[in-house]
mmCIF file of C-alpha atoms in Angstrom:
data_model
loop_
_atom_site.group_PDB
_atom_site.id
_atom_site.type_symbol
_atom_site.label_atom_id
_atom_site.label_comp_id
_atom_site.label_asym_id
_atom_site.label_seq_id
_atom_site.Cartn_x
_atom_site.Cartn_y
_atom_site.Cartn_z
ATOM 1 C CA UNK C 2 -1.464 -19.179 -4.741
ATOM 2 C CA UNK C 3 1.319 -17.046 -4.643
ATOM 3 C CA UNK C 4 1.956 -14.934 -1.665
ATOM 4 C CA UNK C 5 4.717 -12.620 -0.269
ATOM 5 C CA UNK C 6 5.142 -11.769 3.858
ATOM 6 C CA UNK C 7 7.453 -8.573 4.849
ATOM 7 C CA UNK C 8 6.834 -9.245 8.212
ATOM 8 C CA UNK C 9 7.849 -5.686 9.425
ATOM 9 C CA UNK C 10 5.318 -2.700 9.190
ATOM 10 C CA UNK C 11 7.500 -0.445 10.737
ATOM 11 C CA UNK C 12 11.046 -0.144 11.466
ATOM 12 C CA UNK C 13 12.847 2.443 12.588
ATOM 13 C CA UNK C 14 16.832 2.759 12.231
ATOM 14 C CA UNK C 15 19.235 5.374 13.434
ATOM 15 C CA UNK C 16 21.093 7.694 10.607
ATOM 16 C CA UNK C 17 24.481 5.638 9.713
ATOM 17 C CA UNK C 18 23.218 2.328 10.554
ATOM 18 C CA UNK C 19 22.571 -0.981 8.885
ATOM 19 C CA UNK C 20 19.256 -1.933 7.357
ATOM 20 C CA UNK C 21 17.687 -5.059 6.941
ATOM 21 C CA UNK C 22 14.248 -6.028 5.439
ATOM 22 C CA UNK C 23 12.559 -9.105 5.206
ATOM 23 C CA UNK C 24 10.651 -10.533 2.618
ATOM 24 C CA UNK C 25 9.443 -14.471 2.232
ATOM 25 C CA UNK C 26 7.680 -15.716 -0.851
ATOM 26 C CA UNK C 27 5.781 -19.042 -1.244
ATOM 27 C CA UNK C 28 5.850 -20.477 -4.516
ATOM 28 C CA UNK C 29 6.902 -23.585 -6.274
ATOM 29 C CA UNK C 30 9.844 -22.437 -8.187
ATOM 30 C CA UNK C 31 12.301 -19.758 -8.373
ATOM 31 C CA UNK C 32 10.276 -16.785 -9.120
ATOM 32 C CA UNK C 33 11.507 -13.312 -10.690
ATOM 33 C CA UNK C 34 12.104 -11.087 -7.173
ATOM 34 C CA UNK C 35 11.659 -7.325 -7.326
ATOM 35 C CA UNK C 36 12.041 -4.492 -4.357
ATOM 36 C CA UNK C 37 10.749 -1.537 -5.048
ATOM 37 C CA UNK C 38 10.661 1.820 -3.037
ATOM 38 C CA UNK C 39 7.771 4.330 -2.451
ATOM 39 C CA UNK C 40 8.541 7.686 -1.427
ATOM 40 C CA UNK C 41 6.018 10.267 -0.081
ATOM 41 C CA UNK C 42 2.939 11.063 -3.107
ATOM 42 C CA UNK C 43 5.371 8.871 -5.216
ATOM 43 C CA UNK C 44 4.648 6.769 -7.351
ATOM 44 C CA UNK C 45 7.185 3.293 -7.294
ATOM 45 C CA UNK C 46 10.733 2.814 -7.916
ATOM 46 C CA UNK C 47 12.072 -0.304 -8.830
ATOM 47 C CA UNK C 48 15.828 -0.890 -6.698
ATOM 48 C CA UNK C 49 16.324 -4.166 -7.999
ATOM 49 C CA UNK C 50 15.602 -7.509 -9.523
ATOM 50 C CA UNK C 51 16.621 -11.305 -9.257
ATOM 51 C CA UNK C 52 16.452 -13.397 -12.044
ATOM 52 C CA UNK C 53 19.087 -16.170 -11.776
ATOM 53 C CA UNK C 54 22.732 -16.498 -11.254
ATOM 54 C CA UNK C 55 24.526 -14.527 -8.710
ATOM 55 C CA UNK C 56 22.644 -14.647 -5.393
ATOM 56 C CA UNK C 57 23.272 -11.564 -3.960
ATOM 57 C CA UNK C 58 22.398 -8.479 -6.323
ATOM 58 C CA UNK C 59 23.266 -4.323 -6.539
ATOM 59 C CA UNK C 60 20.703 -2.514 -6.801
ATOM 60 C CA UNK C 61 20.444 1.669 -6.924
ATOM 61 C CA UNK C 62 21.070 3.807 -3.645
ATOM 62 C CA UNK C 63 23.811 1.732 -2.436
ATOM 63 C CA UNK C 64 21.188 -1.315 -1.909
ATOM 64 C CA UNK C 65 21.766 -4.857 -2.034
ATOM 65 C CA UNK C 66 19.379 -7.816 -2.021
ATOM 66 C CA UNK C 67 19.815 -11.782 -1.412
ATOM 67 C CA UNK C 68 18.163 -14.728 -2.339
ATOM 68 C CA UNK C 69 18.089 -17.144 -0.506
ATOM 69 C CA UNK C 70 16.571 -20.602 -1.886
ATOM 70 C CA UNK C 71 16.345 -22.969 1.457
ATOM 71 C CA UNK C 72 14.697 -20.041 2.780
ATOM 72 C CA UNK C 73 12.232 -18.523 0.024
ATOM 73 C CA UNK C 74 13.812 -15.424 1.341
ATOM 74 C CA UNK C 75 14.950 -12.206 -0.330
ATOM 75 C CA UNK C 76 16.050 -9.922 2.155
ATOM 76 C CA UNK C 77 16.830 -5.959 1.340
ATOM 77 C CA UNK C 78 19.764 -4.926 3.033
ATOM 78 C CA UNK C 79 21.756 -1.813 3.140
ATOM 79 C CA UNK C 80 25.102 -0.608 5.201
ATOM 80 C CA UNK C 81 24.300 2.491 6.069
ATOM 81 C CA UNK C 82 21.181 4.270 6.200
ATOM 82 C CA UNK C 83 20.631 7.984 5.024
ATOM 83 C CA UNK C 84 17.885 10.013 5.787
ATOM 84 C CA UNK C 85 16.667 10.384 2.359
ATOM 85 C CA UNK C 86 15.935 6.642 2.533
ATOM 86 C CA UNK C 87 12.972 7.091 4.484
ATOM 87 C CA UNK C 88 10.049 5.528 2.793
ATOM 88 C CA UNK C 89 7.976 2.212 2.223
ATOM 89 C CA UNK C 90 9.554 -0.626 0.550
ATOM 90 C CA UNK C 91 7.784 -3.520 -1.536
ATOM 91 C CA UNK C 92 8.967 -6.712 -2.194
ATOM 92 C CA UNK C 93 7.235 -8.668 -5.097
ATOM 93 C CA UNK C 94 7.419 -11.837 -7.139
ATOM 94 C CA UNK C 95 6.840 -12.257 -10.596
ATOM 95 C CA UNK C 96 5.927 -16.588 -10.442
ATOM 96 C CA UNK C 97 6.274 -16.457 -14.357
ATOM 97 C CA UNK C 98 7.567 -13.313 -15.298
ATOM 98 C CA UNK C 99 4.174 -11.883 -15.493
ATOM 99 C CA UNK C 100 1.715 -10.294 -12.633
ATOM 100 C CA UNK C 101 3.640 -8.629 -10.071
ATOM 101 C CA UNK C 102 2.484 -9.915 -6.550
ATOM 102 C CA UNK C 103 3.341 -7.130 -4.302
ATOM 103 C CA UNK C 104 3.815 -7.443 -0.140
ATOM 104 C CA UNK C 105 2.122 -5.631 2.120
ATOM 105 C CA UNK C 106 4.879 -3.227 2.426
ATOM 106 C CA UNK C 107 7.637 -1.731 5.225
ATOM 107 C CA UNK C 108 7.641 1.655 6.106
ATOM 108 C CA UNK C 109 11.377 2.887 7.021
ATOM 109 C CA UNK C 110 11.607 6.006 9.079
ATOM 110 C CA UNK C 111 15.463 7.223 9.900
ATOM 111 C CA UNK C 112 15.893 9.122 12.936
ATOM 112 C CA UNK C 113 18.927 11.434 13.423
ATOM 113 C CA UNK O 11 6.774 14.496 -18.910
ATOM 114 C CA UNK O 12 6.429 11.105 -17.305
ATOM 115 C CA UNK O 13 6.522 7.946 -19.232
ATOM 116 C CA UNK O 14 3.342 7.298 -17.615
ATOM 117 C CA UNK O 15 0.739 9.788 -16.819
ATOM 118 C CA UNK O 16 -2.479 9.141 -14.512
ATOM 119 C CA UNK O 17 -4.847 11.552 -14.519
ATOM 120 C CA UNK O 18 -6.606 12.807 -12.477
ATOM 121 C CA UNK O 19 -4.045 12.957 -9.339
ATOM 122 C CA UNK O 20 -6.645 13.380 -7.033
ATOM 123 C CA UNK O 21 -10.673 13.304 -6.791
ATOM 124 C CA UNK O 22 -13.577 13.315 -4.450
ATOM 125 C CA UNK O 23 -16.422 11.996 -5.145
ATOM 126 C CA UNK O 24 -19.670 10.749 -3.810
ATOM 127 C CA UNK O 25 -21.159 7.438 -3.270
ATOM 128 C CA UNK O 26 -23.151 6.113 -6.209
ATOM 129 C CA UNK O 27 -20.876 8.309 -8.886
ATOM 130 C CA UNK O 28 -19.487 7.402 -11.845
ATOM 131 C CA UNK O 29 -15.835 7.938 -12.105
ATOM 132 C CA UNK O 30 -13.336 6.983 -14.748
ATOM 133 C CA UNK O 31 -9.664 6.621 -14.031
ATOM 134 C CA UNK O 32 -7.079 7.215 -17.129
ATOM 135 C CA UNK O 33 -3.884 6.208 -17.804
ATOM 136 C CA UNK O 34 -1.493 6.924 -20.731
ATOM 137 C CA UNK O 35 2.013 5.836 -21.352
ATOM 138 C CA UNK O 36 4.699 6.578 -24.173
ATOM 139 C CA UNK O 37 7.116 3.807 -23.019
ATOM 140 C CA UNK O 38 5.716 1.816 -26.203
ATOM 141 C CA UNK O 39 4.836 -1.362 -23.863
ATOM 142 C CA UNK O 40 1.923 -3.143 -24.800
ATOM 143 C CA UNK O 41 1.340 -4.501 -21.218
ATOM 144 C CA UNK O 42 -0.878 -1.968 -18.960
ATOM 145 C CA UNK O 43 -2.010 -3.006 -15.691
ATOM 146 C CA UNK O 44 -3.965 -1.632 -12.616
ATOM 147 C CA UNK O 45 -3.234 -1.764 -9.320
ATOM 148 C CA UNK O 46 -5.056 -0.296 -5.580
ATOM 149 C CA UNK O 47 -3.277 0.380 -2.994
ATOM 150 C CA UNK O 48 -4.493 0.087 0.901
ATOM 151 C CA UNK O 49 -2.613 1.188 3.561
ATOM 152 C CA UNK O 50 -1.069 -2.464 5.366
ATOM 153 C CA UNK O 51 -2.524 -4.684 2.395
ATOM 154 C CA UNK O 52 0.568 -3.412 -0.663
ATOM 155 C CA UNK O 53 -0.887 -3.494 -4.136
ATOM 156 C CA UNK O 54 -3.328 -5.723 -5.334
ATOM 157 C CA UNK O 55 -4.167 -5.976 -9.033
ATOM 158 C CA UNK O 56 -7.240 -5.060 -10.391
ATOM 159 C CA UNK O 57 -7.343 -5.566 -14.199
ATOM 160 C CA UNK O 58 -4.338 -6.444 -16.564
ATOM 161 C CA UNK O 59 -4.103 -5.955 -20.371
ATOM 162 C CA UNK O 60 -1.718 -7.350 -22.657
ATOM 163 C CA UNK O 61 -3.016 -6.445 -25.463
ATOM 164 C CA UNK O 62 -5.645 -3.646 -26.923
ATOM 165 C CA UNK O 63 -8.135 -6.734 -27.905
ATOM 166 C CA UNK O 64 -6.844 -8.276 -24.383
ATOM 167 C CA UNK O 65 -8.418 -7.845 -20.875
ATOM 168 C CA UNK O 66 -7.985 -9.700 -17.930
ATOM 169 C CA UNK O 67 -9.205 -9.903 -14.437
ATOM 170 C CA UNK O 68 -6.869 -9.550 -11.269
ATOM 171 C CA UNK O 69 -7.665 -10.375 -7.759
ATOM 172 C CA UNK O 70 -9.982 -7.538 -6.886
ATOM 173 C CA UNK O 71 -11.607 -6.840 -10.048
ATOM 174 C CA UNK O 72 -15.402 -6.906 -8.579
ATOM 175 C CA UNK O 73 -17.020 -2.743 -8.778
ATOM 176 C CA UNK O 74 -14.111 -2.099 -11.358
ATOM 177 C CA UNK O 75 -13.959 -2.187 -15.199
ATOM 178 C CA UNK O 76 -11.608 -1.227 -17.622
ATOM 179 C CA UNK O 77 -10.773 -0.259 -21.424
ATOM 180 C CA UNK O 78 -7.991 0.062 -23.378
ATOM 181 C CA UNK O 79 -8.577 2.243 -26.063
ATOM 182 C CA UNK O 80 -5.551 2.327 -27.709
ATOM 183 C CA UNK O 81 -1.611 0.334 -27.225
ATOM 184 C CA UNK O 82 -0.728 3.551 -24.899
ATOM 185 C CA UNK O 83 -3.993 4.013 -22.972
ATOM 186 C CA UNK O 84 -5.897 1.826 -20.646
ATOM 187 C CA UNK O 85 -8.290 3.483 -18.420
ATOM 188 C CA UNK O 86 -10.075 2.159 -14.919
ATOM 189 C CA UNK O 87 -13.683 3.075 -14.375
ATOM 190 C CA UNK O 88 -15.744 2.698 -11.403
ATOM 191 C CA UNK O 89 -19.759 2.423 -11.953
ATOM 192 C CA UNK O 90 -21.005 3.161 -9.358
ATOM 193 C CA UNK O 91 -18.164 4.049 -6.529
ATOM 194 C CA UNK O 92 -18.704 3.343 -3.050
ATOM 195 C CA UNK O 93 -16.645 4.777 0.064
ATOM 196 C CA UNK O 94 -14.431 1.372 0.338
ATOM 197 C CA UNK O 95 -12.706 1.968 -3.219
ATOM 198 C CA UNK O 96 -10.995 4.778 -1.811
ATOM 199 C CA UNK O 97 -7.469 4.300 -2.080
ATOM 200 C CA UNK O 98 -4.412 5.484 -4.108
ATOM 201 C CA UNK O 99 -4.679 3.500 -7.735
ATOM 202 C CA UNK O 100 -1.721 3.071 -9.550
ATOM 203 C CA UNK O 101 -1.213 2.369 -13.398
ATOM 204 C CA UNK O 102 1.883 0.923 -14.401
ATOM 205 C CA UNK O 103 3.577 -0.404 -17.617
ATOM 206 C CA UNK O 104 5.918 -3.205 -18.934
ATOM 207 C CA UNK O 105 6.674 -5.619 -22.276
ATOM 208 C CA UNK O 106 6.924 -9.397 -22.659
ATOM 209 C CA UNK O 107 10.767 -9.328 -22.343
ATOM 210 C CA UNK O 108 13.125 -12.198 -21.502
ATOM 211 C CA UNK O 109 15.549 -12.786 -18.422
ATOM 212 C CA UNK O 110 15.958 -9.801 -16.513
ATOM 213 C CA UNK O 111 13.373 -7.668 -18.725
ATOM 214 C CA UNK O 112 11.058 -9.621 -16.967
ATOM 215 C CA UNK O 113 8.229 -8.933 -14.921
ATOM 216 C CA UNK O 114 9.749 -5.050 -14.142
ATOM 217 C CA UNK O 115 6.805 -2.891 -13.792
ATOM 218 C CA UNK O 116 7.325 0.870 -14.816
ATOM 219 C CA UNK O 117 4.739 3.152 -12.146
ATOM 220 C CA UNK O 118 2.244 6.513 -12.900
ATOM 221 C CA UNK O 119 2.582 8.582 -9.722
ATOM 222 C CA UNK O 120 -0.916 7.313 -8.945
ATOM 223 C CA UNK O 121 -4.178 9.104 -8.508
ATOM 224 C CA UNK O 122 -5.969 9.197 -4.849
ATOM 225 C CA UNK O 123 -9.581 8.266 -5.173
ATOM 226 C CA UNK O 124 -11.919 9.539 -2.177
ATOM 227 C CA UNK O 125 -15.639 8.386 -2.295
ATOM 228 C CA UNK O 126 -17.544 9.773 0.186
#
């Protein structure tokens, strides 16, 4: 079956700095990748999506993604970290385009 | 307004109650799905529709049914709730699309069950 890991409950990352979360799929083939960002009583917001082509993808809020193959990875990463960015990130998979499998989720709290 | 509206945003309830979950979109997708989330365990997927004459079970679908009434509504009911279906139950939206239409899943702003 399908599955996705974010490893990382909790991180916590100082105003200004880089960002970095994790996410590892297993599945046979190259799945559709998603990341998608809760905010407090929100409901979610998708950042961004892999389909093919260009590894590395934009995505909204100055976020950036990147899949990598020989890993089954597709890590979130961002340059510099605002406070508004605080919040729970998802990563999912899509195996055929259909039925979202979501992770268990990283909470991000920026301290100042 | 919101594409897609869950109502109600909150409820109580006790154990043994019937409650019924409802979700309506104006997106115009005719996929509708229903998802739980638990705090450490994401979203899990409950019952999936692509279709008004289609229903389709997810990976937690046991205590849970669902009906969609009509392309823009699809609503979750709970027979008989019990205190471990609380949790925050999201509704969400997309359309059989190709390439990067794919698979993106358009959220309600969820509705918090408590079953007491």
């Amino acid at each position: 079956a399908q599955s996705v890991t974010q490893p990382d409950i909790h991180i916590t990352v100082s105003e200004g700095a880089s960002l970095e979360l994790r996410c590892n799929y297993s599945y046979g083939a190259t799945p559709y990748l998603f990341w998608y960002v809760q905010s407090p009583g929100q409901g979610l917001q998708l950042l961004l999506k892999y389909f093919s082509g260009d590894t590395l993808v934009q995505g909204i809020k100055g976020f950036e993604a990147e899949f990598k193959r020989s890993q089954s990875s597709f890590n979130l990463r961002k340059p510099s970290v605002h406070w508004s960015d605080a919040a729970e990130y998802f990563c999912a998979v899509a195996p055929g385009g259909d039925k979202l499998v979501f992770g268990a989720g990283t909470i991000l709290r920026v301290k100042s | 307004d919101a594409d897609v509206t869950q109502t109600p945003r909150n409820r109580i309830t006790k154990t043994g109650k019937r409650i019924m979950l409802e979700c309506s979109q104006t997106k115009g997708h005719d996929r509708m799905y229903w998802y739980r989330q638990d705090p450490g365990l994401g979203l899990r997927l409950i019952y999936y529709s692509f279709d008004v004459k289609d229903i389709n079970k997810g990976e937690i679908s046991d205590g849970y049914s669902v009906s969609r009434q009509a392309q823009a509504k699809f609503s979750l009911s709970l027979e008989s709730a019990i205190p471990n279906q609380t949790a925050l139950y999201f509704c969400a939206t997309n359309f059989r699309g190709t390439g990067l239409n794919t698979g993106e899943l358009f959220f309600g702003e969820g509705s918090r069950l408590t079953v007491l």
